[in-house]
CSV table of C-alpha atoms in Angstrom, one decimal:
chain,number,residue,atom,x,y,z
V,901,UNK,CA,-2.8,122.1,-219.7
V,902,UNK,CA,-3.9,120.9,-223.1
V,903,UNK,CA,-2.6,123.2,-225.5
V,904,UNK,CA,-4.3,124.7,-228.4
V,905,UNK,CA,-1.6,125.2,-230.6
V,906,UNK,CA,-1.8,126.1,-234.3
V,907,UNK,CA,-2.4,129.9,-233.9
V,908,UNK,CA,-1.6,132.0,-236.7
V,909,UNK,CA,2.0,133.6,-236.3
V,910,UNK,CA,1.9,137.4,-235.3
V,911,UNK,CA,3.0,138.6,-238.6
V,912,UNK,CA,-0.7,137.6,-239.8
V,913,UNK,CA,-2.4,139.4,-237.3
V,914,UNK,CA,-5.3,138.1,-235.2
V,915,UNK,CA,-7.8,135.5,-236.8
V,916,UNK,CA,-11.1,135.9,-235.2
V,917,UNK,CA,-14.1,133.7,-235.9
V,918,UNK,CA,-17.2,135.5,-235.1
V,919,UNK,CA,-19.7,132.8,-234.7
V,920,UNK,CA,-18.5,129.7,-233.3
V,921,UNK,CA,-21.3,127.5,-232.1
V,922,UNK,CA,-19.6,124.3,-232.0
V,923,UNK,CA,-17.3,125.4,-229.4
V,924,UNK,CA,-19.2,124.4,-226.4
V,925,UNK,CA,-18.1,123.4,-222.7
V,926,UNK,CA,-18.9,119.6,-223.1
V,927,UNK,CA,-17.2,119.2,-226.5
V,928,UNK,CA,-13.8,121.7,-225.6
V,929,UNK,CA,-11.4,118.7,-225.3
V,930,UNK,CA,-11.6,118.2,-229.1
V,931,UNK,CA,-13.1,121.5,-230.6
V,932,UNK,CA,-10.1,123.5,-228.9
V,933,UNK,CA,-7.9,121.7,-231.2
V,934,UNK,CA,-10.0,121.7,-234.2
V,935,UNK,CA,-10.5,125.8,-233.8
V,936,UNK,CA,-7.0,126.5,-233.1
V,937,UNK,CA,-5.8,124.4,-235.5
V,938,UNK,CA,-7.6,126.5,-238.3
V,939,UNK,CA,-5.2,129.0,-236.9
V,940,UNK,CA,-8.3,131.0,-235.0
V,941,UNK,CA,-6.9,133.3,-232.1
V,942,UNK,CA,-10.1,134.5,-231.0
V,943,UNK,CA,-13.8,132.6,-231.3
V,944,UNK,CA,-17.0,134.0,-230.2
V,945,UNK,CA,-18.7,130.8,-228.7
V,946,UNK,CA,-22.7,130.7,-228.4
V,947,UNK,CA,-23.5,130.5,-224.7
V,948,UNK,CA,-27.2,131.1,-225.3
V,949,UNK,CA,-29.5,132.1,-227.8
V,950,UNK,CA,-33.5,131.0,-227.4
V,951,UNK,CA,-32.6,129.7,-223.8
V,952,UNK,CA,-34.1,131.0,-220.6
V,953,UNK,CA,-31.9,132.9,-217.9
V,954,UNK,CA,-31.4,129.7,-215.9
V,955,UNK,CA,-30.2,127.7,-218.7
V,956,UNK,CA,-28.0,130.1,-220.2
V,957,UNK,CA,-26.5,130.8,-216.7
V,958,UNK,CA,-25.5,127.2,-216.5
V,959,UNK,CA,-23.5,127.4,-219.8
V,960,UNK,CA,-21.8,130.8,-218.4
V,961,UNK,CA,-21.3,128.7,-215.6
V,962,UNK,CA,-19.2,125.9,-217.0
V,963,UNK,CA,-17.4,128.2,-219.2
V,964,UNK,CA,-16.2,129.6,-215.9
V,965,UNK,CA,-15.5,126.5,-214.1
V,966,UNK,CA,-13.3,125.6,-216.8
V,967,UNK,CA,-11.3,128.7,-216.8
V,968,UNK,CA,-10.8,128.3,-213.1
V,969,UNK,CA,-9.5,125.0,-213.4
V,970,UNK,CA,-7.1,125.7,-216.1
V,971,UNK,CA,-7.1,122.3,-217.9
V,972,UNK,CA,-7.3,123.5,-221.5
V,973,UNK,CA,-5.5,126.4,-223.2
V,974,UNK,CA,-8.0,129.4,-223.4
V,975,UNK,CA,-8.7,132.5,-221.4
V,976,UNK,CA,-12.5,134.0,-221.4
V,977,UNK,CA,-12.0,137.6,-223.0
V,978,UNK,CA,-13.1,140.4,-220.7
V,979,UNK,CA,-11.2,143.0,-222.2
V,980,UNK,CA,-8.9,143.7,-225.1
V,981,UNK,CA,-5.6,143.0,-222.9
V,982,UNK,CA,-7.2,139.6,-222.4
V,983,UNK,CA,-7.0,139.3,-226.7
V,984,UNK,CA,-3.5,140.1,-226.3
V,985,UNK,CA,-2.6,137.7,-223.6
V,986,UNK,CA,-4.0,134.9,-225.0
V,987,UNK,CA,-2.2,135.5,-228.1
V,988,UNK,CA,1.0,135.9,-226.1
V,989,UNK,CA,0.7,132.4,-224.2
V,990,UNK,CA,-1.0,130.9,-227.5
V,991,UNK,CA,-4.1,130.3,-225.9
V,992,UNK,CA,-7.6,130.3,-227.3
V,993,UNK,CA,-9.1,133.6,-226.6
V,994,UNK,CA,-13.1,133.0,-225.6
V,995,UNK,CA,-15.8,135.2,-226.1
V,996,UNK,CA,-19.0,134.6,-224.4
V,997,UNK,CA,-21.5,135.5,-227.1
V,998,UNK,CA,-25.6,135.3,-226.9
V,999,UNK,CA,-27.1,134.9,-229.9
V,1000,UNK,CA,-30.5,136.2,-229.1
V,1001,UNK,CA,-31.7,138.3,-225.4
V,1002,UNK,CA,-34.1,135.6,-224.3
V,1003,UNK,CA,-31.6,134.7,-221.5
V,1004,UNK,CA,-32.2,138.3,-219.9
V,1005,UNK,CA,-36.0,137.7,-220.1
V,1006,UNK,CA,-37.9,140.5,-219.0
V,1007,UNK,CA,-35.7,141.6,-216.5
V,1008,UNK,CA,-33.3,144.4,-217.8
V,1009,UNK,CA,-31.0,143.8,-214.8
V,1010,UNK,CA,-30.1,140.6,-215.9
V,1011,UNK,CA,-27.7,142.3,-218.6
V,1012,UNK,CA,-25.6,143.1,-215.7
V,1013,UNK,CA,-25.5,139.8,-214.1
V,1014,UNK,CA,-24.5,138.3,-217.6
V,1015,UNK,CA,-22.2,140.7,-218.4
V,1016,UNK,CA,-20.3,140.3,-214.6
V,1017,UNK,CA,-20.0,136.4,-216.0
V,1018,UNK,CA,-18.1,137.4,-219.0
V,1019,UNK,CA,-20.7,137.6,-221.7
V,1020,UNK,CA,-19.3,140.5,-224.1
V,1021,UNK,CA,-21.7,140.1,-227.3
V,1022,UNK,CA,-25.0,139.7,-227.3
V,1023,UNK,CA,-27.3,139.9,-230.8
V,1024,UNK,CA,-30.8,141.5,-229.8
V,1025,UNK,CA,-33.0,138.6,-231.7
V,1026,UNK,CA,-32.6,135.1,-233.0
V,1027,UNK,CA,-34.8,134.0,-235.9
V,1028,UNK,CA,-38.2,134.8,-234.2
V,1029,UNK,CA,-39.5,137.6,-232.2
V,1030,UNK,CA,-38.7,138.2,-228.6
V,1031,UNK,CA,-39.1,140.9,-225.9
V,1032,UNK,CA,-36.5,143.3,-227.6
V,1033,UNK,CA,-37.9,143.2,-231.3
V,1034,UNK,CA,-38.7,141.1,-234.2
V,1035,UNK,CA,-36.2,138.5,-235.8
V,1036,UNK,CA,-35.4,138.0,-239.5
V,1037,UNK,CA,-38.0,135.1,-239.8
V,1038,UNK,CA,-41.1,137.4,-238.7
V,1039,UNK,CA,-43.0,138.4,-241.9
V,1040,UNK,CA,-44.4,141.4,-239.5
V,1041,UNK,CA,-40.9,142.9,-239.2
V,1042,UNK,CA,-42.1,145.1,-236.4
V,1043,UNK,CA,-38.9,146.3,-235.5
V,1044,UNK,CA,-37.5,147.2,-232.3
V,1045,UNK,CA,-39.8,147.1,-229.0
V,1046,UNK,CA,-39.6,149.7,-226.2
V,1047,UNK,CA,-37.9,146.8,-224.1
V,1048,UNK,CA,-35.4,146.7,-226.9
V,1049,UNK,CA,-34.3,150.3,-226.6
V,1050,UNK,CA,-33.9,150.2,-223.3
V,1051,UNK,CA,-32.0,146.7,-223.3
V,1052,UNK,CA,-29.6,148.5,-226.0
V,1053,UNK,CA,-29.1,151.5,-223.9
V,1054,UNK,CA,-28.2,149.3,-221.1
V,1055,UNK,CA,-25.6,147.1,-223.2
V,1056,UNK,CA,-23.8,150.5,-224.3
V,1057,UNK,CA,-23.5,151.5,-220.5
V,1058,UNK,CA,-21.9,148.1,-219.5
V,1059,UNK,CA,-19.6,147.7,-222.5
V,1060,UNK,CA,-21.6,144.8,-224.7
V,1061,UNK,CA,-21.1,144.8,-228.3
V,1062,UNK,CA,-24.9,144.8,-230.1
V,1063,UNK,CA,-24.8,142.4,-232.6
V,1064,UNK,CA,-27.9,142.6,-235.5
V,1065,UNK,CA,-27.2,139.4,-236.8
V,1066,UNK,CA,-30.8,137.4,-237.0
V,1067,UNK,CA,-32.6,140.5,-236.7
V,1068,UNK,CA,-35.4,142.1,-238.8
V,1069,UNK,CA,-34.6,144.8,-241.2
V,1070,UNK,CA,-36.4,147.1,-239.4
V,1071,UNK,CA,-35.2,145.8,-235.8
V,1072,UNK,CA,-31.9,146.5,-237.2
V,1073,UNK,CA,-32.3,150.0,-238.8
V,1074,UNK,CA,-34.3,151.2,-235.4
V,1075,UNK,CA,-31.5,149.8,-233.3
V,1076,UNK,CA,-28.9,151.5,-235.4
V,1077,UNK,CA,-30.6,154.8,-235.0
V,1078,UNK,CA,-30.9,154.1,-231.2
V,1079,UNK,CA,-27.3,153.4,-230.7
V,1080,UNK,CA,-24.6,155.6,-229.8
V,1081,UNK,CA,-21.7,153.6,-231.3
V,1082,UNK,CA,-20.6,151.0,-233.6
V,1083,UNK,CA,-22.5,147.8,-233.9
V,1084,UNK,CA,-21.8,144.5,-235.8
V,1085,UNK,CA,-23.4,141.8,-237.6
V,1086,UNK,CA,-21.5,138.4,-236.7
V,1087,UNK,CA,-22.5,136.3,-239.2
V,1088,UNK,CA,-24.5,137.2,-242.2
V,1089,UNK,CA,-23.9,137.7,-246.1
V,1090,UNK,CA,-25.2,139.8,-248.8
V,1091,UNK,CA,-28.9,139.5,-249.4
V,1092,UNK,CA,-28.3,141.0,-252.8
V,1093,UNK,CA,-26.0,138.0,-254.0
V,1094,UNK,CA,-28.2,135.2,-252.1
V,1095,UNK,CA,-31.9,136.1,-251.2
V,1096,UNK,CA,-32.8,134.9,-248.0
V,1097,UNK,CA,-33.9,136.8,-244.8
V,1098,UNK,CA,-30.8,135.4,-242.8
V,1099,UNK,CA,-28.8,137.7,-244.8
V,1100,UNK,CA,-28.6,141.6,-244.8
V,1101,UNK,CA,-29.8,144.1,-247.6
V,1102,UNK,CA,-27.2,146.9,-249.0
V,1103,UNK,CA,-29.1,149.2,-246.6
V,1104,UNK,CA,-28.6,147.7,-243.3
V,1105,UNK,CA,-25.0,147.1,-244.5
V,1106,UNK,CA,-24.7,150.8,-245.1
V,1107,UNK,CA,-26.2,151.7,-241.9
V,1108,UNK,CA,-23.7,149.3,-240.1
V,1109,UNK,CA,-21.0,150.7,-241.9
V,1110,UNK,CA,-21.9,154.2,-241.2
V,1111,UNK,CA,-21.2,153.7,-237.5
V,1112,UNK,CA,-17.8,151.7,-238.2
V,1113,UNK,CA,-19.7,148.4,-237.5
V,1114,UNK,CA,-18.3,145.3,-239.0
V,1115,UNK,CA,-20.6,142.6,-241.1
V,1116,UNK,CA,-19.0,138.8,-240.2
V,1117,UNK,CA,-19.0,136.7,-243.6
V,1118,UNK,CA,-20.4,133.2,-242.6
V,1119,UNK,CA,-20.0,129.5,-244.4
V,1120,UNK,CA,-23.4,128.0,-244.1
V,1121,UNK,CA,-24.1,127.0,-248.0
V,1122,UNK,CA,-27.7,128.2,-248.0
V,1123,UNK,CA,-26.4,131.4,-246.8
V,1124,UNK,CA,-24.1,131.8,-249.8
V,1125,UNK,CA,-25.7,130.8,-252.9
V,1126,UNK,CA,-29.5,129.6,-253.2
V,1127,UNK,CA,-29.4,127.6,-256.5
V,1128,UNK,CA,-25.8,125.6,-256.7
V,1129,UNK,CA,-23.6,124.0,-254.6
V,1130,UNK,CA,-21.6,126.6,-252.5
V,1131,UNK,CA,-17.9,127.3,-252.5
V,1132,UNK,CA,-15.1,129.7,-251.2
V,1133,UNK,CA,-15.0,131.4,-254.1
V,1134,UNK,CA,-18.5,132.2,-253.8
V,1135,UNK,CA,-18.1,133.6,-250.5
V,1136,UNK,CA,-15.4,135.8,-251.7
V,1137,UNK,CA,-18.1,137.2,-253.8
V,1138,UNK,CA,-20.1,138.5,-251.0
V,1139,UNK,CA,-16.7,140.0,-249.6
V,1140,UNK,CA,-16.2,141.7,-252.9
V,1141,UNK,CA,-20.0,143.1,-252.8
V,1142,UNK,CA,-19.6,144.6,-249.1
V,1143,UNK,CA,-16.1,145.9,-249.9
V,1144,UNK,CA,-17.5,147.7,-253.2
V,1145,UNK,CA,-20.4,148.7,-251.2
V,1146,UNK,CA,-19.0,150.2,-248.0
V,1147,UNK,CA,-15.0,149.2,-248.2
V,1148,UNK,CA,-12.9,146.3,-246.6
V,1149,UNK,CA,-13.1,147.9,-242.9
V,1150,UNK,CA,-16.6,146.8,-242.3
V,1151,UNK,CA,-15.7,143.3,-243.5
V,1152,UNK,CA,-15.2,140.2,-241.0
V,1153,UNK,CA,-15.8,136.6,-240.7
V,1154,UNK,CA,-18.2,134.6,-238.5
V,1155,UNK,CA,-18.2,131.4,-240.0
V,1156,UNK,CA,-20.8,129.7,-238.1
V,1157,UNK,CA,-19.6,126.0,-238.7
V,1158,UNK,CA,-22.5,123.9,-236.5
V,1159,UNK,CA,-22.6,120.2,-236.3
V,1160,UNK,CA,-26.5,120.2,-235.9
V,1161,UNK,CA,-29.3,117.6,-236.5
V,1162,UNK,CA,-32.8,117.2,-236.9
V,1163,UNK,CA,-33.6,117.8,-233.1
V,1164,UNK,CA,-31.5,120.8,-233.3
V,1165,UNK,CA,-33.4,122.1,-236.3
V,1166,UNK,CA,-36.7,121.9,-234.8
V,1167,UNK,CA,-35.2,123.2,-231.5
V,1168,UNK,CA,-34.1,126.6,-233.3
V,1169,UNK,CA,-37.4,126.7,-235.4
V,1170,UNK,CA,-35.9,126.9,-238.6
V,1171,UNK,CA,-37.8,127.5,-241.8
V,1172,UNK,CA,-37.7,125.1,-244.4
V,1173,UNK,CA,-38.1,127.9,-246.9
V,1174,UNK,CA,-34.6,129.4,-246.2
V,1175,UNK,CA,-32.9,126.6,-244.4
V,1176,UNK,CA,-33.1,123.0,-245.5
V,1177,UNK,CA,-32.8,120.0,-242.8
V,1178,UNK,CA,-29.7,118.6,-242.1
V,1179,UNK,CA,-27.3,117.1,-242.8
V,1180,UNK,CA,-25.6,119.9,-244.8
V,1181,UNK,CA,-22.9,119.9,-247.3
V,1182,UNK,CA,-20.4,122.7,-246.5
V,1183,UNK,CA,-19.1,125.0,-249.3
V,1184,UNK,CA,-15.8,123.6,-251.0
V,1185,UNK,CA,-12.7,125.1,-249.8
V,1186,UNK,CA,-14.4,126.4,-246.3
V,1187,UNK,CA,-16.1,123.3,-245.0
V,1188,UNK,CA,-14.6,123.5,-241.6
V,1189,UNK,CA,-12.0,124.4,-239.7
V,1190,UNK,CA,-9.3,122.6,-241.4
V,1191,UNK,CA,-10.4,125.0,-244.4
V,1192,UNK,CA,-10.2,128.5,-242.5
V,1193,UNK,CA,-6.5,128.9,-243.5
V,1194,UNK,CA,-7.7,129.0,-247.1
V,1195,UNK,CA,-9.6,132.5,-246.7
V,1196,UNK,CA,-6.4,134.7,-247.0
V,1197,UNK,CA,-5.0,133.3,-250.2
V,1198,UNK,CA,-8.5,133.4,-251.4
V,1199,UNK,CA,-9.2,137.0,-250.8
V,1200,UNK,CA,-5.4,137.8,-252.3
V,1201,UNK,CA,-6.4,135.9,-255.2
V,1202,UNK,CA,-9.4,138.2,-255.7
V,1203,UNK,CA,-7.2,141.4,-255.6
V,1204,UNK,CA,-7.6,142.2,-251.9
V,1205,UNK,CA,-4.4,144.1,-250.3
V,1206,UNK,CA,-2.7,142.7,-247.5
V,1207,UNK,CA,-3.8,145.6,-245.1
V,1208,UNK,CA,-7.4,144.6,-246.2
V,1209,UNK,CA,-7.0,141.1,-245.5
V,1210,UNK,CA,-5.6,141.5,-241.8
V,1211,UNK,CA,-8.5,143.7,-241.2
V,1212,UNK,CA,-11.1,141.0,-242.6
V,1213,UNK,CA,-9.5,138.3,-240.8
V,1214,UNK,CA,-9.6,139.9,-237.2
V,1215,UNK,CA,-8.4,143.6,-236.8
V,1216,UNK,CA,-11.5,145.1,-238.2
V,1217,UNK,CA,-14.2,143.3,-235.4
V,1218,UNK,CA,-11.2,144.2,-233.1
V,1219,UNK,CA,-11.5,147.6,-233.7
V,1220,UNK,CA,-15.1,147.6,-232.6
V,1221,UNK,CA,-14.8,145.4,-230.0
V,1222,UNK,CA,-11.6,147.8,-228.3
V,1223,UNK,CA,-13.9,150.9,-228.8
V,1224,UNK,CA,-17.0,149.1,-226.8
V,1225,UNK,CA,-14.9,147.3,-224.1
V,1226,UNK,CA,-12.1,149.4,-223.9
V,1227,UNK,CA,-8.5,148.0,-222.9
């Protein structure tokens, strides 16, 4: 088995990245070492987003086959006990994450199938409108659909974490109102500091926090600042803003490191008003997994307490996951 290695020590708790789209079955040989080398213990891999059921199933199947073959030091997370076990055996805990609900098409029962295959976190939307509701780039901001409400209820019944990243403001607020437990925003920053629809408003932040949810700060430079080169210190500004607004209990990390080209840019329907065409210049000090160990010292330098830092690095997300998944 190829070792993951490089994990944070037990004294540092669990280091969790709630958005790891570059970690894929076809690239696991080098990505596993890269992610783990940054000290990451738990990573949410993007198994699907705007793809149909068949395409998403192929990716999930590829992850399951890699798990069965046991060639690489990772395990797919189905419960909190898998994270504990992965930490003990120095394996990377991989959470199958859908960045959008397109793979369930118009069939609610497909949630059952993907949950059985290991999917444990799902966004309601990607950037555009889908069957569940409006994404963040839709000018209509029409909110959660009737089917979206049914899907949300089924997700809660199954134990799938509801992720409001990429959702329109109204979609996010209506989902939070309809939900019965905590929800997350896996990767977004504060819109008050960087005005882009992919970031979240103070109202959404307060609403997610009121249900004991968590917002994961992300590193793409155009979500950190709009008017000058981005830095890690600017990302910490977003942490300070959210902490002042709702407390550190509701902060996490979803780095969203992605190697995307112009073909990907067209495929995902990015809006040039908010996301420039690649290549992207990542923030100084947090330009990739080689820099993720810089986050804790940067938080410490800004006055965050050690207990708060442990929460931000992973324990806050794990609190939500434990509530939704159980042991």
